[in-house]
Short mmCIF file of N, CA and C in Angstrom, two decimals:
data_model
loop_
_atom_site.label_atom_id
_atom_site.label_comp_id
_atom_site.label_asym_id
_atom_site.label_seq_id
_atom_site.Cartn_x
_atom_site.Cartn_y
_atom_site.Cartn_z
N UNK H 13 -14.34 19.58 5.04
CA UNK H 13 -13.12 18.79 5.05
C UNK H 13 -11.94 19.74 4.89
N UNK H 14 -11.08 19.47 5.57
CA UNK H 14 -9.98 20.73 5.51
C UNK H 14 -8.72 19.82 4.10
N UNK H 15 -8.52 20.75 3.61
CA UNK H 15 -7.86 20.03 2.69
C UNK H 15 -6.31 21.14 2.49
N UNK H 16 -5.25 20.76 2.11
CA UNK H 16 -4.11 21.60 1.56
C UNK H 16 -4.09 22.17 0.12
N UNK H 17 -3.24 22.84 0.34
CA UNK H 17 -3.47 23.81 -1.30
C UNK H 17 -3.67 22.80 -2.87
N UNK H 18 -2.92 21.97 -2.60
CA UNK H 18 -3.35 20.95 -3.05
C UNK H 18 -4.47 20.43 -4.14
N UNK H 19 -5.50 20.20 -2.73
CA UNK H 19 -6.80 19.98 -2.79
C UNK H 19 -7.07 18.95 -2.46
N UNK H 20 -6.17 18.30 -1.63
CA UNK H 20 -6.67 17.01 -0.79
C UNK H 20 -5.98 16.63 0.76
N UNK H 21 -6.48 16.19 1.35
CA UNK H 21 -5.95 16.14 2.74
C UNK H 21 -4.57 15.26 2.88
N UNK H 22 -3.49 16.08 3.53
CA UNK H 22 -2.49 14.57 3.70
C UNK H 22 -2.35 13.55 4.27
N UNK H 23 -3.54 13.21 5.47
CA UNK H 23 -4.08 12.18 5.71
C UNK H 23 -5.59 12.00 5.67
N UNK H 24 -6.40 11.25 5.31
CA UNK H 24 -7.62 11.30 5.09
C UNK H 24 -8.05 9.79 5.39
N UNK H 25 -9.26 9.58 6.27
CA UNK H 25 -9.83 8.30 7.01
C UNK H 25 -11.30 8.52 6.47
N UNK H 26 -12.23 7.70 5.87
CA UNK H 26 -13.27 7.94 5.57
C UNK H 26 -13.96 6.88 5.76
N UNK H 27 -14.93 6.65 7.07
CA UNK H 27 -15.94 5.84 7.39
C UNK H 27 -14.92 4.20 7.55
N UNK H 28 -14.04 4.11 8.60
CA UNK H 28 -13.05 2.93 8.64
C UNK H 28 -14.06 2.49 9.76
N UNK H 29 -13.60 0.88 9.21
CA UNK H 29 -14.35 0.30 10.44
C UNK H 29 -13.22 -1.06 10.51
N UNK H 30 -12.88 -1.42 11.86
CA UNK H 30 -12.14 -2.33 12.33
C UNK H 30 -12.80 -3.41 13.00
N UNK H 31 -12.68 -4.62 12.77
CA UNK H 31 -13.58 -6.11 13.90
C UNK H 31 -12.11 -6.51 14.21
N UNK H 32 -12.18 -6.91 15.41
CA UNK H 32 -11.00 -8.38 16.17
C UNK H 32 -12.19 -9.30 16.18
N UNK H 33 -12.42 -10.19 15.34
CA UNK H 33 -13.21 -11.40 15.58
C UNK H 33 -14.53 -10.38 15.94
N UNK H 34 -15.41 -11.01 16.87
CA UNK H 34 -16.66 -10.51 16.96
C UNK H 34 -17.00 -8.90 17.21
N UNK H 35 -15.67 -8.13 18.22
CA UNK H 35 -15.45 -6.91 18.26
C UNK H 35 -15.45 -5.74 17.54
N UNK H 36 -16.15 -5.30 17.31
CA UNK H 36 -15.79 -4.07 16.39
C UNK H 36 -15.49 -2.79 16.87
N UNK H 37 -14.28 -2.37 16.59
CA UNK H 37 -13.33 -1.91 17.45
C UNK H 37 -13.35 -0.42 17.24
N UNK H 38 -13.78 -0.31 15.70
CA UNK H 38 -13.63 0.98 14.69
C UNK H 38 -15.42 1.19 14.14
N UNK H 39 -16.08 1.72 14.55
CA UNK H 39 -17.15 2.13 13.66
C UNK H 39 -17.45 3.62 12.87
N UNK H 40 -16.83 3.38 11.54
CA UNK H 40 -17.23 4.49 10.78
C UNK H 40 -16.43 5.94 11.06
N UNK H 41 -15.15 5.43 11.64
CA UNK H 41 -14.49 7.23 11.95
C UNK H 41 -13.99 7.50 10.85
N UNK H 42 -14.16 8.85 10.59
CA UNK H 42 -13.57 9.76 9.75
C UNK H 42 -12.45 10.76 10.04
N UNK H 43 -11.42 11.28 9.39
CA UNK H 43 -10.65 12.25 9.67
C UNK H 43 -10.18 12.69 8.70
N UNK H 44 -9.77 14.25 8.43
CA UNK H 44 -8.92 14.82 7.40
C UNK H 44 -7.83 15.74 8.04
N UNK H 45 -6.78 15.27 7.57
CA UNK H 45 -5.89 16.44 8.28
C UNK H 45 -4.76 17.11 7.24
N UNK H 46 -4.84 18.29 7.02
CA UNK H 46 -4.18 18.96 6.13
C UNK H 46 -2.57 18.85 6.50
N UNK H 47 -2.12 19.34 5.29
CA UNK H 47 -0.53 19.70 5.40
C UNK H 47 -0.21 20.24 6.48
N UNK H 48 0.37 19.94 7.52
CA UNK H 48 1.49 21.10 8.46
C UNK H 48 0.45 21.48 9.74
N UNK H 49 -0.68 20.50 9.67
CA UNK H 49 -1.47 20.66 10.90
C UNK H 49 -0.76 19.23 11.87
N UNK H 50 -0.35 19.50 13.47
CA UNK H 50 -1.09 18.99 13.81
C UNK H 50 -2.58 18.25 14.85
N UNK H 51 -2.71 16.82 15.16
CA UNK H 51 -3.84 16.70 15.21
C UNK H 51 -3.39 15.82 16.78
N UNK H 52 -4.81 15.51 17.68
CA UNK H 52 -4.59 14.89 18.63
C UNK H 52 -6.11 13.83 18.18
N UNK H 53 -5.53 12.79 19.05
CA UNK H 53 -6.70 11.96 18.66
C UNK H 53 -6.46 11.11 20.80
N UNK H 54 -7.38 11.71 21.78
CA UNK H 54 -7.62 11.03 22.71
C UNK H 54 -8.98 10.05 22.74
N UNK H 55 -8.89 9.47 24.17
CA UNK H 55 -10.28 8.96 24.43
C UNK H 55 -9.78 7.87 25.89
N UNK H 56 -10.41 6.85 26.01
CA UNK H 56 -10.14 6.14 27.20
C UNK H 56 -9.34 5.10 27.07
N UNK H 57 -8.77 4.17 28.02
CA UNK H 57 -8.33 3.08 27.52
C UNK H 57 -9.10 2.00 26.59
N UNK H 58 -8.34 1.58 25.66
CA UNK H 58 -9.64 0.78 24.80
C UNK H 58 -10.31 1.43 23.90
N UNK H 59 -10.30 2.57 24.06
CA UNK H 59 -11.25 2.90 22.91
C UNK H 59 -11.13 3.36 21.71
N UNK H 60 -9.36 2.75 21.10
CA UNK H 60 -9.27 2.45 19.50
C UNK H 60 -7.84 3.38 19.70
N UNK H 61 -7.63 4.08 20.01
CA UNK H 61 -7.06 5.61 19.45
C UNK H 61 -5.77 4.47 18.60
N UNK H 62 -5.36 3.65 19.52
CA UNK H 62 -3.99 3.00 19.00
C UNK H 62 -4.26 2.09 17.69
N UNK H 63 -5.59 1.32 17.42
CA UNK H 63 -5.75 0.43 16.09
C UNK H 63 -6.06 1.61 15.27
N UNK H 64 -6.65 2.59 15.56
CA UNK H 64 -6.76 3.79 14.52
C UNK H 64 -5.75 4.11 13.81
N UNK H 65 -4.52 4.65 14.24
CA UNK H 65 -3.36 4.96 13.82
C UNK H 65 -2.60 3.73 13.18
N UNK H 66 -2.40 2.39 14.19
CA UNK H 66 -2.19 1.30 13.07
C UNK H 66 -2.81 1.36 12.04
N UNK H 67 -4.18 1.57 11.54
CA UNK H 67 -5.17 1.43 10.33
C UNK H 67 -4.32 2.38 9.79
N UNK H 68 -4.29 3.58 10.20
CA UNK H 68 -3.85 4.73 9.05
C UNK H 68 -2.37 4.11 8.73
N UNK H 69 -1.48 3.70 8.90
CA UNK H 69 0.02 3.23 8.27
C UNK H 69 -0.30 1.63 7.71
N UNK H 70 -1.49 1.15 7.85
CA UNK H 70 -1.84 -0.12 7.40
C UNK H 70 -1.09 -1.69 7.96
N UNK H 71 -0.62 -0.80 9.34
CA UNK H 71 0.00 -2.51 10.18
C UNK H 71 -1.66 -3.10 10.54
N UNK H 72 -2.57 -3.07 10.20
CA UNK H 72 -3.78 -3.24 11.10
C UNK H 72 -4.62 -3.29 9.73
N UNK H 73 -5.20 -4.06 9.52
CA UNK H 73 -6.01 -3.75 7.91
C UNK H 73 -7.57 -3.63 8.42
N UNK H 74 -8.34 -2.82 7.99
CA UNK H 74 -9.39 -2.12 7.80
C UNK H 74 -10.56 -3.11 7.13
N UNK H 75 -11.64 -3.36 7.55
CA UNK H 75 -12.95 -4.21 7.37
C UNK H 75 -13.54 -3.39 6.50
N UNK H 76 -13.51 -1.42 6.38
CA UNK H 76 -14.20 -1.40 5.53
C UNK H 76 -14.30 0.20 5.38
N UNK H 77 -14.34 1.06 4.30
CA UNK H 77 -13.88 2.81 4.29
C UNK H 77 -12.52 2.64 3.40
N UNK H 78 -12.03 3.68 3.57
CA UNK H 78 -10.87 3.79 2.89
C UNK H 78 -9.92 5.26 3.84
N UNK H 79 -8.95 4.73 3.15
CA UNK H 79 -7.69 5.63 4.13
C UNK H 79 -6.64 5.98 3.45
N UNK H 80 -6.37 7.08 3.23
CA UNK H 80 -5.42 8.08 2.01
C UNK H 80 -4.30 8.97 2.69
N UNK H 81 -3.09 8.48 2.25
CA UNK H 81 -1.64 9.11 2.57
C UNK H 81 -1.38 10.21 1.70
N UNK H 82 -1.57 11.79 1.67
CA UNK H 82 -1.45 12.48 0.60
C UNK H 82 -1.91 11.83 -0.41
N UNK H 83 -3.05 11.35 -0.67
CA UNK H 83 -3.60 11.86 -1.39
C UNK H 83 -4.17 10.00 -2.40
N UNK H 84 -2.87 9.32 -1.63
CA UNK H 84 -2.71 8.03 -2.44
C UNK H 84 -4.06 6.61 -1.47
N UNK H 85 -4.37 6.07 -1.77
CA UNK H 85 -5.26 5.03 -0.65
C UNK H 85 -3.82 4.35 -0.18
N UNK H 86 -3.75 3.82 1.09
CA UNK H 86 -3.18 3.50 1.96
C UNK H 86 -3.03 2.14 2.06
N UNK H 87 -2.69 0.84 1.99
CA UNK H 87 -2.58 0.13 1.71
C UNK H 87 -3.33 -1.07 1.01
N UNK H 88 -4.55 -0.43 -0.32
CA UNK H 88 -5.34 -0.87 -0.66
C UNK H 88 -5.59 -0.29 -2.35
N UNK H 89 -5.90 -0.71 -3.31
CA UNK H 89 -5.57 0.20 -4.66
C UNK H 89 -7.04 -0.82 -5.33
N UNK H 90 -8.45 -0.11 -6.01
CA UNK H 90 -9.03 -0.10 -6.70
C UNK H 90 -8.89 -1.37 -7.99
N UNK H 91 -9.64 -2.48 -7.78
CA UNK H 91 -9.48 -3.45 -8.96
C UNK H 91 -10.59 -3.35 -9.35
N UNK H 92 -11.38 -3.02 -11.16
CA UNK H 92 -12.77 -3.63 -10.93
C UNK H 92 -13.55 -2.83 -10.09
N UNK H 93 -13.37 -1.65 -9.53
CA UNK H 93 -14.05 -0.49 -8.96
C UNK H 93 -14.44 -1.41 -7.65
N UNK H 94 -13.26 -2.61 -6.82
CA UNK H 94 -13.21 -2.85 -5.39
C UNK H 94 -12.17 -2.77 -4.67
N UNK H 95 -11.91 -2.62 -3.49
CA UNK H 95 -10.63 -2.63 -2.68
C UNK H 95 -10.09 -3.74 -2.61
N UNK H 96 -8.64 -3.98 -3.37
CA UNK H 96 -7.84 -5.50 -3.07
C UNK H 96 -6.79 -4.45 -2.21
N UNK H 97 -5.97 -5.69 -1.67
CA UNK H 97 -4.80 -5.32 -1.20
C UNK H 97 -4.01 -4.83 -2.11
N UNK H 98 -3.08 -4.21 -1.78
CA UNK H 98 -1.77 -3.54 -2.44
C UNK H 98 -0.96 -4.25 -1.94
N UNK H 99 0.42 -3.68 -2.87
CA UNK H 99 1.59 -5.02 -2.89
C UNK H 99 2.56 -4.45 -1.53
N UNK H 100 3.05 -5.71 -0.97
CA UNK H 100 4.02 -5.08 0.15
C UNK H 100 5.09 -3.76 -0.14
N UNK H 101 5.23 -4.06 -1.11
CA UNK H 101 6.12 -3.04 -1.66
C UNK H 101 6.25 -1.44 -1.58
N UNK H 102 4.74 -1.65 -2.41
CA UNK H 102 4.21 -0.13 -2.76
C UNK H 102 3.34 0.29 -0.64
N UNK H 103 3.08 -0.68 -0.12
CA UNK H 103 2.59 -0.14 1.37
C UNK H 103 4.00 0.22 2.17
N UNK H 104 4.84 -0.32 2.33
CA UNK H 104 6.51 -0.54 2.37
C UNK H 104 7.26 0.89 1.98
N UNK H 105 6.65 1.52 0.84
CA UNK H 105 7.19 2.46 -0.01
C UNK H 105 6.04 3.42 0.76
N UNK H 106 4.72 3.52 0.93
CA UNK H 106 4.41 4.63 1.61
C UNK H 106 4.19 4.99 2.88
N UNK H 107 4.65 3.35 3.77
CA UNK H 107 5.48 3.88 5.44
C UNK H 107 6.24 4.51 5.40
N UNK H 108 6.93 4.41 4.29
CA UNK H 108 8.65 5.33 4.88
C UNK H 108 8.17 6.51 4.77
N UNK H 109 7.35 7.08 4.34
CA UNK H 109 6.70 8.60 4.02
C UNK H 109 5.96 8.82 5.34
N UNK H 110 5.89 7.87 6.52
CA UNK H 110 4.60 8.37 7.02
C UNK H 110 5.43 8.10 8.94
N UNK H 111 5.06 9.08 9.69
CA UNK H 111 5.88 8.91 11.25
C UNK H 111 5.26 8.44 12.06
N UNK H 112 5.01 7.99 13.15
CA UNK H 112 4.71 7.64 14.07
C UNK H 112 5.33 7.11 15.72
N UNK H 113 4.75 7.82 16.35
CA UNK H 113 5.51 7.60 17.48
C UNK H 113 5.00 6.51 18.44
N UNK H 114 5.33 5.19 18.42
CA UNK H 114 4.51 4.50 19.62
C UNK H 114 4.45 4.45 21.06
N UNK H 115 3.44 4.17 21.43
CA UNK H 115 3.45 4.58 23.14
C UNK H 115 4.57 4.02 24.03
N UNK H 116 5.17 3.10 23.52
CA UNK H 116 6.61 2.37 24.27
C UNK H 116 7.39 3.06 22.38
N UNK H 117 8.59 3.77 22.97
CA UNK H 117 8.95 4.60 22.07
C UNK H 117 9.98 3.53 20.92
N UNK H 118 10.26 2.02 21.28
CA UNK H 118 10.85 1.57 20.51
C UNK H 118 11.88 1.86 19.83
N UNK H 119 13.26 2.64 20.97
CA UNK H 119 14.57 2.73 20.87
C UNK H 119 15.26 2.03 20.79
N UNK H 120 16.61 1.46 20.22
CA UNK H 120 17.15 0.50 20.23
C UNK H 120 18.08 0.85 21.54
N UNK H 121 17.74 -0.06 22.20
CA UNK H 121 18.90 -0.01 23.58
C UNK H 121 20.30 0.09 23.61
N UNK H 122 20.59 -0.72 22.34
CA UNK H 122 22.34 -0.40 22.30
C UNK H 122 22.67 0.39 20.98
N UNK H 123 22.03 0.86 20.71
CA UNK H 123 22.19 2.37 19.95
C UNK H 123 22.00 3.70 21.17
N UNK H 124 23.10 4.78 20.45
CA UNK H 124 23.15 6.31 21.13
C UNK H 124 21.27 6.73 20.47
N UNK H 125 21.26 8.04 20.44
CA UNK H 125 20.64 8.74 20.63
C UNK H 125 20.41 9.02 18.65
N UNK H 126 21.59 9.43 18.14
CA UNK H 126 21.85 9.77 17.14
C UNK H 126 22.04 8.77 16.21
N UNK H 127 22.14 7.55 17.51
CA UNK H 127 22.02 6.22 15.97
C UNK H 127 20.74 5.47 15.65
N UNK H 128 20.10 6.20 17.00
CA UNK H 128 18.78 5.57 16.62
C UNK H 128 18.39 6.74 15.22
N UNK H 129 18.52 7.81 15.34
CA UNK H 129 17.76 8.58 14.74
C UNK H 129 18.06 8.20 13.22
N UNK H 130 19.57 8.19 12.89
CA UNK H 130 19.89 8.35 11.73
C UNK H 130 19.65 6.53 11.05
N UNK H 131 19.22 5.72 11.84
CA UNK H 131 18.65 4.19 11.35
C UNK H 131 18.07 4.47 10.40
N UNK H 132 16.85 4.74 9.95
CA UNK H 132 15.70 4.53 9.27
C UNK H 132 16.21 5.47 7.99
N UNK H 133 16.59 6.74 7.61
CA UNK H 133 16.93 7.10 7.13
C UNK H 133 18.21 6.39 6.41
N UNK H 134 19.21 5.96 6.76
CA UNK H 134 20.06 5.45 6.41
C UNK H 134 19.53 4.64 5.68
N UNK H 135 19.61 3.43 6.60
CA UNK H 135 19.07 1.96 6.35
C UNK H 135 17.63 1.82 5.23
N UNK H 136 16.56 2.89 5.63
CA UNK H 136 15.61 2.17 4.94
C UNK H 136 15.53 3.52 3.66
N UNK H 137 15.73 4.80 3.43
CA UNK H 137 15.48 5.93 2.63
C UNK H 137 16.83 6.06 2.03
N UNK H 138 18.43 5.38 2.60
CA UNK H 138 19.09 5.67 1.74
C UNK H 138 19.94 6.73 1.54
N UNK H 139 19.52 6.99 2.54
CA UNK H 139 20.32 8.95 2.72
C UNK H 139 21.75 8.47 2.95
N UNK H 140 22.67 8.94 2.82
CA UNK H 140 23.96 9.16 3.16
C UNK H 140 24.29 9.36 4.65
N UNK H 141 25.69 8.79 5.54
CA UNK H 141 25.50 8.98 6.72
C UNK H 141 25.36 10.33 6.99
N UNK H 142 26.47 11.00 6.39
CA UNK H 142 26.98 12.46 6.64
C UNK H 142 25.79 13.24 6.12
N UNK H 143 24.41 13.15 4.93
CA UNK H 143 23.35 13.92 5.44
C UNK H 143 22.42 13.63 6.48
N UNK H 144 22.11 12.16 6.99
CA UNK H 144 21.31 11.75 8.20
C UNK H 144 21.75 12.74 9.35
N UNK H 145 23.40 12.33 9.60
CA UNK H 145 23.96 12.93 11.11
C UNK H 145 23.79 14.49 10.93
N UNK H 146 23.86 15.39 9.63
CA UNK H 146 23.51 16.58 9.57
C UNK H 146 21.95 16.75 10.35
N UNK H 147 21.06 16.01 9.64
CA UNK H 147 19.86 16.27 9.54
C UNK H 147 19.08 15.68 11.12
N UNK H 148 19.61 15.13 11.72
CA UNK H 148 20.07 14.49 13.11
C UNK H 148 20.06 15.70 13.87
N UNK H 149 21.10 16.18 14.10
CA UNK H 149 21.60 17.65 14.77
C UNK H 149 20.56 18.50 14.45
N UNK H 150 20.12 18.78 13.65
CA UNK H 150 19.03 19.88 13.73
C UNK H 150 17.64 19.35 14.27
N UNK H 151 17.22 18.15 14.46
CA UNK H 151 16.42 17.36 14.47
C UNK H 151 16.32 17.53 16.38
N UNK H 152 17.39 17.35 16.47
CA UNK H 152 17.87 17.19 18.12
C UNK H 152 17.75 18.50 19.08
N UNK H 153 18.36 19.18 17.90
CA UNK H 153 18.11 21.00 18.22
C UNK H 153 16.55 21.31 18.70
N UNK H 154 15.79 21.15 17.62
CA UNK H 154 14.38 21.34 17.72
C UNK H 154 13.32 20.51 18.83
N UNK H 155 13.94 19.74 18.93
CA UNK H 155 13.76 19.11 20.45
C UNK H 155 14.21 19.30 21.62
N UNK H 156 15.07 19.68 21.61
CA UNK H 156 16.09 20.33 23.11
C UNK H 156 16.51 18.96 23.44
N UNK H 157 17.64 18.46 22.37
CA UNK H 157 17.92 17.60 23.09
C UNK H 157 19.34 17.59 22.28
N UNK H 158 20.03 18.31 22.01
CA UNK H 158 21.15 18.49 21.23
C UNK H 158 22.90 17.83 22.15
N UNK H 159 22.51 17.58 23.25
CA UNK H 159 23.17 17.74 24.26
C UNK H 159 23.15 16.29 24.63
N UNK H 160 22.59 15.14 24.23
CA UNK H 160 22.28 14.06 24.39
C UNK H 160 22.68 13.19 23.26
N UNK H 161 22.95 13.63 21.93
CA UNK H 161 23.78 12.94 21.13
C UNK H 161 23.77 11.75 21.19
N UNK H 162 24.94 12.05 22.22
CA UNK H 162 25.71 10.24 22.27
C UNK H 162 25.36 9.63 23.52
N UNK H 163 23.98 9.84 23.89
CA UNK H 163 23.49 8.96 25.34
C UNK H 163 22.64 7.94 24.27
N UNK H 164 22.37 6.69 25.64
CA UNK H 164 22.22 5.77 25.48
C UNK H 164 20.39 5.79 26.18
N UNK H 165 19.75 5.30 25.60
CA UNK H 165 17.48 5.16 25.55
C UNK H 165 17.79 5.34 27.10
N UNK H 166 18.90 4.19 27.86
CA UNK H 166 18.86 4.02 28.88
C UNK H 166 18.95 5.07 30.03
N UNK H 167 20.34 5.88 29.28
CA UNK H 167 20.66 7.35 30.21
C UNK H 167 19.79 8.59 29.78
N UNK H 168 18.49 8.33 29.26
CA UNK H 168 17.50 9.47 29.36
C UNK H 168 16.02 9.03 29.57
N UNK H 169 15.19 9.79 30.15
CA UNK H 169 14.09 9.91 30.84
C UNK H 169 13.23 9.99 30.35
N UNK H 170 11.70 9.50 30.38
CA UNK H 170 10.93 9.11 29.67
C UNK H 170 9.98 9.73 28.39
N UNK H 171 10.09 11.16 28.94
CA UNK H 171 10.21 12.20 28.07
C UNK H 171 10.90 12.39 27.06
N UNK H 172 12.19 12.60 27.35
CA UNK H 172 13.48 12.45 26.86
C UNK H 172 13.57 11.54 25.74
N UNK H 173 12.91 10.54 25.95
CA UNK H 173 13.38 9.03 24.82
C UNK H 173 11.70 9.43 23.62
N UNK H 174 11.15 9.77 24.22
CA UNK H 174 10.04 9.78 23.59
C UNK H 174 9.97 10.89 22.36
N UNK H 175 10.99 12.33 22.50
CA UNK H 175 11.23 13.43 21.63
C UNK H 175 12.57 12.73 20.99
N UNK H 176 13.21 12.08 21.23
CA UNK H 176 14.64 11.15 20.21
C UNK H 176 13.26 10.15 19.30
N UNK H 177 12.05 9.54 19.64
CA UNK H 177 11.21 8.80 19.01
C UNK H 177 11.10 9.59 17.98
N UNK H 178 10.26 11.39 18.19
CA UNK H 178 9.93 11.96 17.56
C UNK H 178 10.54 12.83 16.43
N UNK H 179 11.66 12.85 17.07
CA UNK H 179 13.09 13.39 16.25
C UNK H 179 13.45 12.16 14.87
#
């Protein structure tokens, strides 16, 4: 198991298994992925990669395993030595810690470039505008997309919208 200095993985999946009704969608995958790695997870159409990653941020709840955000279980906390749910709150409190990019990149259309970015930060972490829009610009830099600022999901290309996702 690859783990960070630490001594535990900052994401960790252990034996998850997912059903839609009779389907079982997820059997038994595992994953550990250290600090500052990262990871690819392919396969065919259908064959999970996308409820996987829902499971790991907990939009998608898990039939059965367990699944750890640095270090914490993932939207599920030990009662009585069983898995209950955890409170919206505390799952709420360890999305904002956790990124994801979805395959339709989920830009706001009438937001720029820079207002999508600095949303979540603002709005949901609280940051100040003037450190978001700092932290924005360098964000944009490291993407090659510094130059796009103030365009609109619409006036950039599919690529393009997908590194403002990742930014």
């Amino acid at each position: 198991m690859n783990r960070d200095s630490n001594g535990h993985a900052m994401v960790r999946a252990v034996d998850v298994h997912k059903h839609f009704g009779r389907l079982h969608v997820l059997r038994g995958i595992s994953l550990s992925v250290p600090k500052g790695q990262v990871y690819v997870v392919i396969g065919p159409s259908g064959s999970g990669k996308s409820t996987f990653l829902r499971c790991l941020t907990h939009l998608e709840k898990i039939q059965q395993g367990q699944i750890f955000i640095d270090g914490e279980p993932m939207g599920y906390r030990m009662v009585n030595g069983h898995p209950s749910e955890d409170s919206p709150r505390n799952i709420a409190r360890m999305r904002s810690e956790v990124g994801m990019v979805f395959q339709r990149f989920n830009l706001f259309p009438h937001m720029t470039v820079l207002g999508n970015i600095i949303e979540a930060p603002v709005g949901v972490r609280g940051m100040s505008k003037a450190e978001a829009l700092d932290r924005a610009q360098t964000l944009l830099r490291r993407v090659g997309l510094s130059d796009k600022a103030n365009a609109y999901p619409s006036q950039l290309s599919g690529g393009q919208q997908q590194r403002v996702a990742i930014a």
